[in-house]
Structure formats: C-alpha cells, structure tokens
Coordinates of C-alpha atoms in Angstrom, one line a residue:
M1381 CA 90.7 67.7 129.7
Y1382 CA 90.1 64.0 129.3
Q1383 CA 91.5 62.5 126.2
P1384 CA 90.2 59.1 125.2
P1385 CA 92.6 56.3 124.3
G1386 CA 93.4 56.1 120.7
W1387 CA 91.7 52.6 120.1
L1388 CA 88.4 54.3 121.2
Q1389 CA 88.6 57.1 118.8
E1390 CA 89.4 54.4 115.9
L1391 CA 86.4 52.5 117.2
W1392 CA 84.1 55.5 117.1
N1393 CA 85.3 56.3 113.6
A1394 CA 84.5 52.7 112.5
R1395 CA 80.9 52.5 114.1
E1396 CA 79.1 52.6 110.8
V1397 CA 81.0 49.7 109.4
L1398 CA 80.8 47.8 112.7
W1399 CA 77.0 48.4 112.9
S1400 CA 76.5 47.3 109.3
G1401 CA 78.4 44.1 110.1
F1402 CA 76.4 43.4 113.2
L1403 CA 73.2 43.8 111.2
T1404 CA 74.7 41.2 108.5
S1405 CA 75.5 38.9 111.4
I1406 CA 71.9 39.1 112.7
Q1407 CA 70.4 38.5 109.2
C1408 CA 72.7 35.5 108.6
S1409 CA 71.9 34.1 112.1
A1410 CA 68.1 34.4 111.6
L1411 CA 68.3 32.8 108.2
A1412 CA 70.4 29.9 109.3
I1413 CA 68.0 29.3 112.3
A1414 CA 65.0 29.3 110.0
A1415 CA 66.5 27.2 107.5
G1416 CA 68.3 24.8 109.8
T1417 CA 65.1 24.3 111.7
L1418 CA 62.9 23.5 108.7
I1419 CA 65.6 21.2 107.0
G1420 CA 66.2 19.5 110.2
M1421 CA 62.5 18.9 110.9
L1422 CA 62.0 17.6 107.5
A1423 CA 65.2 15.2 107.7
G1424 CA 64.0 14.1 111.0
L1425 CA 60.5 13.1 109.6
V1426 CA 62.3 11.3 106.7
L1427 CA 64.5 9.3 109.1
T1428 CA 61.7 8.4 111.3
Y1429 CA 59.2 7.4 108.7
G1430 CA 61.0 7.0 105.5
G1431 CA 62.1 3.6 103.9
F1432 CA 65.9 2.7 103.5
F1433 CA 66.4 4.6 100.4
A1434 CA 65.0 7.8 101.7
R1435 CA 67.0 7.5 104.8
L1436 CA 70.3 6.7 103.1
P1437 CA 71.2 10.1 101.5
I1438 CA 70.1 11.9 104.8
R1439 CA 72.2 9.5 107.0
L1440 CA 75.2 10.2 104.6
Y1441 CA 74.8 13.9 104.8
V1442 CA 74.4 14.0 108.4
D1443 CA 77.7 11.6 108.9
L1444 CA 79.7 13.8 106.5
I1445 CA 78.6 17.2 107.6
R1446 CA 78.3 17.0 111.4
G1447 CA 82.0 16.7 112.1
T1448 CA 83.0 19.3 109.5
P1449 CA 83.9 22.8 111.1
V1450 CA 81.5 25.7 109.9
F1451 CA 84.6 27.8 108.5
V1452 CA 85.6 24.9 106.0
L1453 CA 82.0 24.6 104.9
V1454 CA 81.7 28.4 104.2
L1455 CA 84.9 28.3 102.4
A1456 CA 83.9 25.3 100.4
V1457 CA 80.6 26.9 99.5
F1458 CA 82.4 30.2 98.5
Y1459 CA 85.0 28.6 96.3
M1460 CA 83.2 25.4 94.9
V1461 CA 79.8 26.8 93.8
P1462 CA 81.2 29.4 91.5
A1463 CA 83.4 26.5 89.9
L1464 CA 80.0 24.9 89.1
G1465 CA 79.2 28.0 87.2
W1466 CA 76.7 29.6 89.7
Q1467 CA 77.6 33.1 90.9
I1468 CA 76.8 33.8 94.6
S1469 CA 77.5 36.7 96.8
A1470 CA 79.7 36.5 100.0
F1471 CA 76.6 36.8 102.1
Q1472 CA 74.8 33.9 100.3
A1473 CA 77.9 31.8 100.7
G1474 CA 77.9 32.5 104.5
A1475 CA 74.2 32.0 105.0

C-alpha cells in the first residue's frame, strides 16, 4: 500500500490553520487594495488641484514611505502605535 511522505501528512494535519491563514491574507489584501485605492485617489486629487500647503504633507509622505520596505512599515506600526497608547491587534497592524 502507498504511504505518503511525512511532510504531506503534516500538511494535511495543518490544513485548518493554513486555510485560516489563507483567508486572513485574502481579507488583508482586500482591505489594503480598497484603502490604497481610495487614499491614492484622494492624494492624487490634492496633488493635482491643491495649493502648495495642501500638497506639501502629501509629497513628504510619498517621498518618505515609497522607499520603505513593507515589512519595516508593519513592524513600525505593530510596535510604535501601542507606545502611543493605542491598542491594536496583529491583524490591524498588518492591514
């Protein structure tokens, strides 16, 4: 009788946890796409039609955040926001 490899059995045993992680990734991605689209459109409108003082904070944000790796941003949110007194979950920090 065929005996599947050990890693396949471990994968099968962890299927519920993996499925939960997959669904969390989908939720996080959907929220990030929706929020990024909305914020990007608003920022684009301000950059196009706003005055100097309206454009300045958006340009600073774009120039500072654009080159920063996403992992660094997630860690910064996860550890710095609670230092300001706000309690957030790991999902909120990643989203």
